[in-house]
Every structure is written in structure tokens, then in C-alpha cells.
CSV table of C-alpha atoms and ligand atoms in Angstrom, one decimal:
chain,number,residue,atom,x,y,z
M,982,MET,CA,-16.4,66.0,-43.6
M,983,GLN,CA,-20.0,65.7,-42.4
M,984,LEU,CA,-20.9,62.8,-40.2
M,985,VAL,CA,-23.3,61.4,-42.8
M,986,ASP,CA,-20.4,61.3,-45.3
M,987,LEU,CA,-18.2,59.6,-42.8
M,988,ILE,CA,-20.9,57.0,-42.1
M,989,ALA,CA,-21.3,56.4,-45.9
M,990,ASN,CA,-17.6,56.0,-46.5
M,991,ALA,CA,-16.2,54.3,-43.5
M,992,ALA,CA,-15.6,50.5,-43.3
M,993,PRO,CA,-17.5,49.1,-40.3
M,994,LEU,CA,-15.7,48.2,-37.2
M,995,SER,CA,-14.6,44.6,-37.2
M,996,ASP,CA,-12.2,42.8,-34.8
M,997,GLY,CA,-9.4,40.4,-35.5
M,998,PHE,CA,-11.9,37.5,-35.4
M,999,ASN,CA,-14.2,38.9,-38.1
M,1000,ARG,CA,-16.8,40.0,-35.7
M,1001,ALA,CA,-18.7,43.2,-36.7
M,1002,ILE,CA,-18.9,45.5,-33.7
M,1003,THR,CA,-22.3,47.3,-33.9
M,1004,TYR,CA,-23.2,47.6,-30.2
M,1005,LEU,CA,-21.8,50.0,-27.6
M,1006,ARG,CA,-22.7,49.8,-23.9
M,1007,VAL,CA,-22.2,53.0,-22.1
M,1008,SER,CA,-21.8,53.2,-18.4
M,1009,VAL,CA,-23.0,56.6,-17.3
M,1010,THR,CA,-22.1,56.3,-13.7
M,1011,ASP,CA,-20.3,53.8,-11.4
M,1012,LYS,CA,-22.6,54.6,-8.5
M,1013,CYS,CA,-25.5,52.6,-7.4
M,1014,ASN,CA,-28.4,52.8,-5.0
M,1015,LEU,CA,-28.5,49.0,-4.4
M,1016,ARG,CA,-25.7,46.7,-3.3
M,1017,CYS,CA,-26.7,43.4,-5.0
M,1018,VAL,CA,-24.7,40.6,-3.2
M,1019,TYR,CA,-23.3,39.2,-6.5
M,1020,CYS,CA,-22.2,42.6,-7.8
M,1021,MET,CA,-21.0,45.0,-5.2
M,1022,PRO,CA,-19.7,44.9,-1.6
M,1023,GLU,CA,-22.0,46.3,1.0
M,1024,GLU,CA,-19.8,49.4,1.6
M,1025,GLY,CA,-19.8,50.2,-2.1
M,1026,LEU,CA,-16.7,50.8,-4.3
M,1027,ALA,CA,-14.1,53.5,-4.4
M,1028,TRP,CA,-16.3,55.7,-6.5
M,1029,LEU,CA,-14.9,57.8,-9.4
M,1030,ARG,CA,-14.4,61.5,-8.8
M,1031,ARG,CA,-16.7,63.8,-10.7
M,1032,GLU,CA,-13.9,65.0,-13.0
M,1033,GLU,CA,-13.0,61.4,-13.9
M,1034,ILE,CA,-16.5,60.8,-15.3
M,1035,LEU,CA,-17.3,61.6,-18.9
M,1036,SER,CA,-19.7,64.5,-19.4
M,1037,TYR,CA,-22.8,63.9,-21.5
M,1038,GLU,CA,-21.1,65.9,-24.3
M,1039,GLU,CA,-18.1,63.7,-24.2
M,1040,ILE,CA,-20.2,60.5,-24.3
M,1041,VAL,CA,-22.0,61.9,-27.3
M,1042,ASP,CA,-18.7,62.7,-29.0
M,1043,ILE,CA,-17.7,59.0,-28.6
M,1044,VAL,CA,-21.1,57.8,-29.7
M,1045,ARG,CA,-20.8,59.9,-32.9
M,1046,ALA,CA,-17.4,58.4,-33.6
M,1047,ALA,CA,-18.7,54.9,-33.0
M,1048,ALA,CA,-21.7,55.5,-35.3
M,1049,SER,CA,-19.3,56.7,-38.0
M,1050,VAL,CA,-17.7,53.2,-38.0
M,1051,GLY,CA,-20.9,51.1,-37.9
M,1052,VAL,CA,-22.1,51.1,-34.3
M,1053,ARG,CA,-25.9,51.2,-34.5
M,1054,ALA,CA,-27.2,50.4,-31.0
M,1055,ILE,CA,-26.4,52.0,-27.7
M,1056,ARG,CA,-27.3,50.7,-24.2
M,1057,LEU,CA,-27.0,53.0,-21.2
M,1058,THR,CA,-26.0,51.2,-18.1
M,1059,GLY,CA,-24.0,51.6,-14.9
M,1060,GLY,CA,-23.8,51.4,-11.9
M,1061,GLU,CA,-27.4,52.6,-11.8
M,1062,PRO,CA,-27.8,54.9,-14.8
M,1063,LEU,CA,-31.0,56.6,-13.5
M,1064,LEU,CA,-29.0,58.0,-10.6
M,1065,ARG,CA,-27.4,60.4,-13.0
M,1066,ARG,CA,-29.3,63.7,-13.5
M,1067,ASN,CA,-31.3,64.2,-16.7
M,1068,VAL,CA,-30.5,60.9,-18.4
M,1069,SER,CA,-33.3,61.7,-20.8
M,1070,HIS,CA,-31.2,64.6,-22.1
M,1071,LEU,CA,-28.4,62.1,-22.9
M,1072,VAL,CA,-30.9,59.7,-24.5
M,1073,GLU,CA,-32.2,62.5,-26.7
M,1074,ALA,CA,-28.7,63.6,-27.8
M,1075,ILE,CA,-27.7,60.0,-28.6
M,1076,ALA,CA,-30.9,59.2,-30.5
M,1077,ALA,CA,-30.2,62.2,-32.7
M,1078,VAL,CA,-26.8,60.9,-33.8
M,1079,PRO,CA,-26.9,59.9,-37.4
M,1080,GLY,CA,-26.5,56.1,-37.7
M,1081,ILE,CA,-27.8,55.3,-34.2
M,1082,ASP,CA,-31.1,53.4,-34.6
M,1083,ASP,CA,-31.6,51.9,-31.1
M,1084,VAL,CA,-31.1,53.4,-27.7
M,1085,ALA,CA,-31.8,51.1,-24.7
M,1086,LEU,CA,-31.3,51.3,-20.9
M,1087,SER,CA,-30.4,48.7,-18.2
M,1088,THR,CA,-31.7,49.7,-14.8
M,1089,ASN,CA,-32.5,48.3,-11.4
M,1090,GLY,CA,-35.9,50.0,-11.8
M,1091,LEU,CA,-35.9,51.8,-8.5
M,1092,LEU,CA,-36.2,55.2,-10.2
M,1093,LEU,CA,-37.9,54.1,-13.4
M,1094,ALA,CA,-41.5,54.9,-12.5
M,1095,GLN,CA,-40.7,58.7,-12.4
M,1096,ALA,CA,-38.4,58.5,-15.5
M,1097,ALA,CA,-40.2,56.2,-17.9
M,1098,GLN,CA,-42.3,58.8,-19.8
M,1099,SER,CA,-39.6,61.3,-20.3
M,1100,LEU,CA,-37.1,58.6,-21.4
M,1101,ALA,CA,-39.6,57.3,-24.0
M,1102,ALA,CA,-40.3,60.9,-25.2
M,1103,ALA,CA,-36.5,61.4,-25.5
M,1104,GLY,CA,-36.2,58.4,-27.8
M,1105,LEU,CA,-35.4,55.5,-25.6
M,1106,ARG,CA,-36.7,52.3,-27.3
M,1107,ARG,CA,-36.6,49.7,-24.5
M,1108,VAL,CA,-35.5,48.8,-21.0
M,1109,ASN,CA,-34.0,45.9,-19.2
M,1110,VAL,CA,-34.9,45.8,-15.5
M,1111,SER,CA,-33.0,43.7,-13.0
M,1112,LEU,CA,-35.2,41.9,-10.6
M,1113,ASP,CA,-34.0,38.8,-8.7
M,1114,THR,CA,-37.0,38.1,-6.5
M,1115,LEU,CA,-40.7,38.9,-6.2
M,1116,ARG,CA,-40.6,38.8,-2.4
M,1117,ALA,CA,-40.1,42.1,-0.5
M,1118,ASP,CA,-38.0,40.6,2.4
M,1119,ARG,CA,-35.8,38.7,0.0
M,1120,PHE,CA,-35.3,41.7,-2.2
M,1121,GLU,CA,-33.8,43.4,0.8
M,1122,THR,CA,-31.5,40.5,1.5
M,1123,ILE,CA,-30.3,40.2,-2.1
M,1124,ALA,CA,-30.1,43.9,-3.0
M,1125,ARG,CA,-29.2,44.9,0.6
M,1126,ARG,CA,-31.7,47.8,0.3
M,1127,PRO,CA,-35.5,47.8,0.2
M,1128,GLY,CA,-37.3,48.6,-3.1
M,1129,LEU,CA,-39.4,45.8,-4.6
M,1130,ASP,CA,-42.6,47.9,-4.9
M,1131,ASP,CA,-40.7,50.7,-6.7
M,1132,VAL,CA,-39.2,48.2,-9.1
M,1133,LEU,CA,-42.6,46.7,-9.9
M,1134,ALA,CA,-44.0,50.2,-10.4
M,1135,GLY,CA,-41.1,50.9,-12.7
M,1136,ILE,CA,-41.9,47.9,-14.8
M,1137,ASP,CA,-45.6,49.0,-15.1
M,1138,ALA,CA,-44.5,52.5,-16.0
M,1139,ALA,CA,-42.1,51.3,-18.7
M,1140,LEU,CA,-44.9,49.1,-20.3
M,1141,SER,CA,-47.3,52.1,-20.1
M,1142,ALA,CA,-44.7,54.4,-21.7
M,1143,GLY,CA,-44.4,51.9,-24.6
M,1144,LEU,CA,-40.8,50.9,-23.7
M,1145,LYS,CA,-41.3,47.5,-25.2
M,1146,PRO,CA,-40.1,44.9,-24.9
M,1147,VAL,CA,-39.4,45.0,-21.2
M,1148,LYS,CA,-36.8,42.4,-20.3
M,1149,ILE,CA,-36.4,41.4,-16.7
M,1150,ASN,CA,-33.0,40.1,-15.7
M,1151,CYS,CA,-32.9,37.6,-12.9
M,1152,VAL,CA,-29.6,36.3,-11.5
M,1153,VAL,CA,-30.4,32.9,-10.2
M,1154,MET,CA,-28.7,31.8,-7.0
M,1155,ARG,CA,-29.1,28.4,-5.4
M,1156,GLY,CA,-30.6,28.6,-1.9
M,1157,SER,CA,-31.4,32.2,-2.4
M,1158,ASN,CA,-34.0,32.7,-5.1
M,1159,ASP,CA,-33.9,29.5,-7.2
M,1160,ASP,CA,-37.2,28.5,-5.7
M,1161,GLU,CA,-38.8,31.5,-7.5
M,1162,ILE,CA,-37.9,30.3,-11.1
M,1163,ALA,CA,-41.5,29.1,-11.5
M,1164,ASP,CA,-42.9,32.4,-10.2
M,1165,PHE,CA,-40.8,34.3,-12.7
M,1166,ALA,CA,-41.8,31.9,-15.5
M,1167,ALA,CA,-45.5,32.6,-14.6
M,1168,LEU,CA,-44.8,36.3,-14.9
M,1169,ALA,CA,-43.6,35.8,-18.4
M,1170,ARG,CA,-46.6,33.6,-19.2
M,1171,ASP,CA,-49.1,36.2,-17.9
M,1172,ARG,CA,-47.5,39.5,-18.8
M,1173,ASP,CA,-45.9,41.0,-21.9
M,1174,VAL,CA,-42.4,40.7,-20.5
M,1175,PHE,CA,-39.3,38.6,-21.3
M,1176,VAL,CA,-37.7,37.1,-18.2
M,1177,ARG,CA,-34.1,36.3,-18.6
M,1178,PHE,CA,-32.4,34.0,-16.1
M,1179,ILE,CA,-28.7,34.7,-15.8
M,1180,GLU,CA,-26.0,32.4,-14.4
M,1181,VAL,CA,-24.2,34.2,-11.6
M,1182,MET,CA,-20.7,35.1,-12.7
M,1183,PRO,CA,-17.6,35.1,-10.5
M,1184,VAL,CA,-16.2,38.5,-9.9
M,1185,HIS,CA,-13.8,39.7,-7.2
M,1186,GLU,CA,-16.5,40.6,-4.7
M,1187,ASN,CA,-18.4,37.3,-4.9
M,1188,LEU,CA,-16.1,34.4,-5.6
M,1189,GLU,CA,-17.4,32.3,-2.8
M,1190,LEU,CA,-21.0,33.2,-3.3
M,1191,SER,CA,-20.9,32.5,-7.0
M,1192,ALA,CA,-19.2,29.1,-6.5
M,1193,GLN,CA,-21.7,28.1,-3.9
M,1194,THR,CA,-24.9,29.4,-5.5
M,1195,TYR,CA,-24.2,28.7,-9.2
M,1196,VAL,CA,-27.1,27.2,-11.1
M,1197,SER,CA,-26.5,26.4,-14.8
M,1198,SER,CA,-28.9,27.6,-17.4
M,1199,ASP,CA,-29.5,23.9,-18.4
M,1200,GLU,CA,-30.8,23.2,-14.9
M,1201,ILE,CA,-32.9,26.4,-15.0
M,1202,LEU,CA,-34.5,25.3,-18.3
M,1203,GLU,CA,-35.1,21.8,-16.9
M,1204,ARG,CA,-36.9,23.3,-13.9
M,1205,ILE,CA,-39.1,25.5,-16.1
M,1206,ALA,CA,-39.8,22.6,-18.4
M,1207,ALA,CA,-41.3,20.8,-15.5
M,1208,LEU,CA,-44.1,23.4,-15.6
M,1209,GLY,CA,-45.2,22.7,-19.2
M,1210,GLU,CA,-43.8,22.1,-22.6
M,1211,LEU,CA,-41.1,24.6,-23.5
M,1212,ALA,CA,-40.8,25.7,-27.1
M,1213,PRO,CA,-37.8,27.6,-28.4
M,1214,VAL,CA,-38.9,31.0,-29.7
M,1215,ALA,CA,-37.2,33.8,-31.5
M,1216,GLY,CA,-37.3,36.3,-28.6
M,1217,PRO,CA,-37.3,40.0,-28.9
M,1218,PRO,CA,-35.2,41.9,-31.4
M,1219,GLY,CA,-32.1,43.2,-29.8
M,1220,ASN,CA,-28.5,42.5,-29.3
M,1221,GLY,CA,-28.6,40.1,-26.4
M,1222,PRO,CA,-27.0,36.8,-25.9
M,1223,ALA,CA,-30.1,35.1,-24.5
M,1224,ARG,CA,-31.8,31.9,-25.8
M,1225,TYR,CA,-35.6,32.1,-25.5
M,1226,PHE,CA,-38.4,29.6,-24.8
M,1227,ALA,CA,-42.1,29.9,-24.1
M,1228,LEU,CA,-44.6,27.9,-22.2
M,1229,PRO,CA,-47.9,27.2,-24.0
M,1230,GLY,CA,-50.1,30.3,-24.1
M,1231,SER,CA,-47.4,32.7,-22.9
M,1232,ARG,CA,-47.7,36.4,-23.5
M,1233,GLY,CA,-44.0,36.8,-23.0
M,1234,ALA,CA,-41.1,34.3,-22.9
M,1235,VAL,CA,-38.3,33.2,-20.7
M,1236,GLY,CA,-34.7,33.3,-21.7
M,1237,VAL,CA,-31.4,32.1,-20.4
M,1238,ILE,CA,-28.1,33.8,-20.4
M,1239,SER,CA,-25.2,31.5,-19.9
M,1240,PRO,CA,-21.9,33.3,-19.7
M,1241,LEU,CA,-20.2,30.3,-18.1
M,1242,SER,CA,-21.9,27.1,-19.4
M,1243,HIS,CA,-22.5,28.2,-23.0
M,1244,ASP,CA,-20.6,31.4,-23.7
M,1245,TYR,CA,-21.5,33.4,-26.7
M,1246,CYS,CA,-18.1,34.9,-27.4
M,1247,GLU,CA,-18.2,33.9,-31.0
M,1248,ARG,CA,-21.3,36.0,-31.6
M,1249,CYS,CA,-19.9,39.0,-29.6
M,1250,ASN,CA,-20.8,42.3,-31.3
M,1251,ARG,CA,-20.1,44.7,-28.4
M,1252,VAL,CA,-17.7,46.9,-26.6
M,1253,ARG,CA,-18.2,48.9,-23.4
M,1254,LEU,CA,-17.5,52.4,-22.6
M,1255,GLY,CA,-16.8,52.9,-18.8
M,1256,ALA,CA,-18.0,56.0,-17.0
M,1257,ASP,CA,-14.3,56.9,-16.8
M,1258,GLY,CA,-13.9,56.9,-20.6
M,1259,ARG,CA,-12.1,53.6,-20.9
M,1260,LEU,CA,-13.2,51.5,-23.7
M,1261,ARG,CA,-13.4,47.9,-22.6
M,1262,LEU,CA,-13.1,45.3,-25.2
M,1263,CYS,CA,-14.3,42.3,-23.2
M,1264,LEU,CA,-16.6,41.8,-20.3
M,1265,PHE,CA,-13.7,40.4,-18.4
M,1266,GLY,CA,-10.0,40.9,-18.6
M,1267,ASP,CA,-7.9,44.0,-18.8
M,1268,HIS,CA,-8.3,44.8,-22.5
M,1269,ALA,CA,-9.0,48.5,-22.5
M,1270,LEU,CA,-8.2,51.7,-24.2
M,1271,ASP,CA,-8.4,55.2,-22.6
M,1272,LEU,CA,-10.6,57.5,-24.8
M,1273,ARG,CA,-11.0,60.3,-22.2
M,1274,THR,CA,-7.4,61.6,-22.5
M,1275,PRO,CA,-7.4,62.0,-26.3
M,1276,LEU,CA,-10.9,63.3,-26.2
M,1277,ARG,CA,-10.0,66.0,-23.6
M,1278,ALA,CA,-6.9,66.8,-25.7
M,1279,GLY,CA,-9.2,67.7,-28.6
M,1280,ALA,CA,-9.6,64.5,-30.6
M,1281,GLY,CA,-12.4,64.9,-33.1
M,1282,THR,CA,-14.8,62.3,-34.6
M,1283,ALA,CA,-12.3,61.0,-37.2
M,1284,GLU,CA,-9.5,60.6,-34.7
M,1285,LEU,CA,-11.8,58.9,-32.1
M,1286,ALA,CA,-13.0,56.6,-34.9
M,1287,GLU,CA,-9.4,55.6,-35.6
M,1288,LEU,CA,-8.8,54.9,-32.0
M,1289,LEU,CA,-11.9,52.7,-32.0
M,1290,ARG,CA,-10.5,50.9,-35.0
M,1291,SER,CA,-7.1,50.4,-33.3
M,1292,ALA,CA,-8.9,49.1,-30.2
M,1293,MET,CA,-10.2,46.2,-32.3
M,1294,LEU,CA,-6.6,44.8,-32.4
M,1295,ILE,CA,-6.8,44.0,-28.7
M,1296,LYS,CA,-10.3,42.6,-28.5
M,1297,PRO,CA,-9.8,39.1,-27.3
M,1298,GLU,CA,-11.4,36.1,-29.0
M,1299,ARG,CA,-13.2,35.0,-25.8
M,1300,HIS,CA,-13.3,35.2,-22.1
M,1301,HIS,CA,-11.7,32.4,-20.1
M,1302,LEU,CA,-13.9,32.7,-17.1
M,1303,ARG,CA,-14.4,29.6,-15.0
M,1304,LEU,CA,-16.5,29.0,-12.0
M,1305,GLY,CA,-14.5,29.5,-8.8
M,1306,GLU,CA,-11.9,31.7,-10.5
M,1307,ALA,CA,-11.8,35.4,-10.0
M,1308,ALA,CA,-12.5,37.4,-13.1
M,1309,SER,CA,-10.0,40.1,-13.8
M,1310,ARG,CA,-12.6,42.8,-13.6
M,1311,MET,CA,-11.4,46.4,-13.6
M,1312,ARG,CA,-14.0,48.9,-12.4
M,1313,ALA,CA,-16.3,47.0,-14.6
M,1314,PHE,CA,-19.7,45.8,-13.7
M,1315,SER,CA,-20.8,42.5,-15.0
M,1316,GLU,CA,-23.5,43.7,-17.3
M,1317,ILE,CA,-23.9,40.4,-18.9
M,1318,GLY,CA,-27.5,40.6,-19.7
M,1319,GLY,CA,-28.1,44.2,-18.6
Q,2444,SAM,N1,-27.8,48.7,-12.2
Q,2444,SAM,C1,-28.3,48.3,-13.4
Q,2444,SAM,C2,-29.0,47.0,-13.2
Q,2444,SAM,O1,-28.9,46.4,-12.2
Q,2444,SAM,O2,-29.7,46.6,-14.1
Q,2444,SAM,C3,-27.4,48.2,-14.6
Q,2444,SAM,C4,-26.0,47.7,-14.3
Q,2444,SAM,S1,-26.0,46.0,-13.7
Q,2444,SAM,C5,-24.3,45.7,-13.5
Q,2444,SAM,C6,-26.4,45.1,-15.2
Q,2444,SAM,C7,-26.7,43.6,-15.1
Q,2444,SAM,O3,-25.6,42.9,-14.7
Q,2444,SAM,C8,-27.8,43.4,-14.1
Q,2444,SAM,O4,-28.9,42.6,-14.7
Q,2444,SAM,C9,-27.2,42.5,-13.1
Q,2444,SAM,O5,-28.1,41.6,-12.5
Q,2444,SAM,C10,-26.1,41.8,-13.8
Q,2444,SAM,N2,-25.0,41.4,-13.0
Q,2444,SAM,C11,-24.2,42.1,-12.1
Q,2444,SAM,N3,-23.3,41.3,-11.5
Q,2444,SAM,C12,-23.5,40.0,-11.9
Q,2444,SAM,C13,-22.9,38.8,-11.7
Q,2444,SAM,N4,-21.9,38.6,-10.8
Q,2444,SAM,N5,-23.4,37.7,-12.4
Q,2444,SAM,C14,-24.4,37.8,-13.2
Q,2444,SAM,N6,-25.0,39.0,-13.5
Q,2444,SAM,C15,-24.6,40.1,-12.9
Q,2445,SF4,FE1,-26.4,48.1,-8.6
Q,2445,SF4,FE2,-27.1,46.8,-10.8
Q,2445,SF4,FE3,-24.9,46.1,-9.4
Q,2445,SF4,FE4,-27.3,45.7,-8.4
Q,2445,SF4,S1,-26.5,44.8,-10.3
Q,2445,SF4,S2,-25.6,46.6,-7.3
Q,2445,SF4,S3,-28.4,47.4,-9.1
Q,2445,SF4,S4,-25.2,48.0,-10.5
């Protein structure tokens, strides 16, 4: 059967809680060229071996199967996705899959300036760029590597390449960068960008840090509201969990993502494919299904689609993450807003 026929005939993916799953996040590598304090230990992780990582062809096979059961949007992420060679080739192949109508990328922006044009030409629609500080010395403290100028150049290049909207993800940490909330809000007022403030989440590497530096999204909004009247706005189209607001006369908007204080599990529409081919059903927890083994044993689109359907049975209703408790996080990255 042709893929177009499969798409026309298949019932869309839906989990045990009646949530339609239309969004697949794909980690193309576990490696990163930064070591953000809330995400990775300074020495890095025990990286996957090359043969453990899905090839681009394998990723596209899984995307094709996902599209055949209703997935419409793909986000490439990592690790740092732009570390993998020729990501634009992958973008092009995914954008050509019938049924996929949105391909996006989450990046730390370090390599974006060089890549933005070719990514846009390949069919990438938009980017999220992580940026936690606008101060060069602080960037090096938080990311444990230099690079602020490269990230800012990457944001400019993305806007020039028409990768709109650009969303900037800022993880807020008390005593570290929370004094820059107003500077980031000013960026959203003056430039055509959406700044999303993210509550820091507890993961193995950062339990103490997250407990000590947590700032709730309500507090973040209160602090922005002190700058001027904040009106709720629709925000950009997309699949994100953010709530958006704008100061008077803003070109962009600010958003908050509140995995801890106001989780959005009931609206969850997503699953995640790890670089190792494991389909993760929830941001946290051990609910996962290995797709790499059946794929390498010759599973085709219909068989992979059935596996995706069966995975819906183990998608949990919600995460039970609490401040100060370690999340059970496999080789996952947090990717909340990414
Ligand atoms: N390397 C890319 C980047 O930084 O955008 C893509 C992957 S990164 C894991 C995706 C997003 O997850 C980033 O916006 C990052 O800030 C966010 N993130 C990582 N660890 C986090 C944590 N402990 N709490 C909140 N957000 C986190
Ligand atoms: Fe790398 Fe992104 Fe994690 Fe920072 S948040 S260490 S850039 S994967």
C-alpha cells in the first residue's frame, strides 16, 4: 500500500487518555558542545556509540510510520542537533514525507549562523534557540563554554533566513540569571522574537541546583508585570506548552513554561524518539519502546506504525515530578520547551 493510502485509511494515534499524538520530537544526537549547568555534567555523559545511533534513513523510516498514523509535526533536537553533519539533508527528507507539515529545530544556536540558510532552503520552518543570559561572562558560567556572540549571530541569521517565529528559551535560575528577566522581556518588546521563560526542572545531574534556584512561572510573570501591563496573547502557532503575554507595543511576546507549577500533561500531544531509537512516551519516567531493533530486523512502515500504536498503551497520564525529587530520566534530555 502507498503511504498516501495508509495516511488516508489509518486511525490517528491516540493514547489511553484520549490525547491525539500529532507531534514527534527527534533527538539526532546525544552529544553537545555546551554543558549547561542544569542539563549536563561538566565531563559530559557516556555518549552513545556510532552504531547505536539511528542513521538519517532510519529516522525517516520512523517519521514515515508516524506520519501514517497522524503525526504532523517533527522537531529535531538533541543533545545539540547541529553537531550532526548535514542536518539539512535530514530536514529535507523529513519535509518530503507525506503528511508532515511542520519541521522545526531546537538548538543552542552556536552553529546556527552557518546553517540557517541551508536549513530554511531544506524546508525547516522555525527554530527554538536556548539562551539563558545576555552577558558573555555569565554565558560561560551557565553553559560552561564561551559562545554568546555566536548564539546572537545565530538568532539574527535565523530571522534573516525567514525561520520565523524564533523562540528563545531561557531557563530561569535564582541568583544566576533571574536578574535578567527584564532584559529578556525588553528583547521580546523590541525584536520579533518570543522569549519563553522555563522553570528549571530537577534531573539527576542538577537536583541540588534545581531546588536552590527554582523560580516559579508565576513569580516570573509578576516580575515582568512590574515593567508594564501584561496582556495574554495567543502566541505563535506551534505545539508548545507555553502561555504567552505581551507588554504594550511589543513586537514579540514573552511566554512561560511551567513543567512543575502548572503542568500541561492533559494537553500532551507528543512523544520523543531518542538518538538510540527508543521511543519515549513521557519527558520523565521509564516508559519507552525500542524501535531500533525491529527497524534493523526489517520492519516496514505498517509494522512500525503498529509498534507506535502499541506504545500508546504505556504512555502515562502525567509526570509526577516534584521539586527536590530526582526525575527518572534515562538518556533523555529535558527538552521541555526545546
Ligand atoms: N541543545 C539544544 C538546546 O539547548 O536548545 C536542544 C536540546 S536542549 C535539552 C532543549 C531544551 O531543554 C533547552 O531549551 C534547554 O534549555 C532545556 N532544558 C534542559 N535541561 C533543562 C532543565 N533541567 N530544566 C529546564 N529546561 C531544561
Ligand atoms: Fe547542550 Fe542543550 Fe543541554 Fe545546554 S541544554 S547542555 S545546549 S543539550
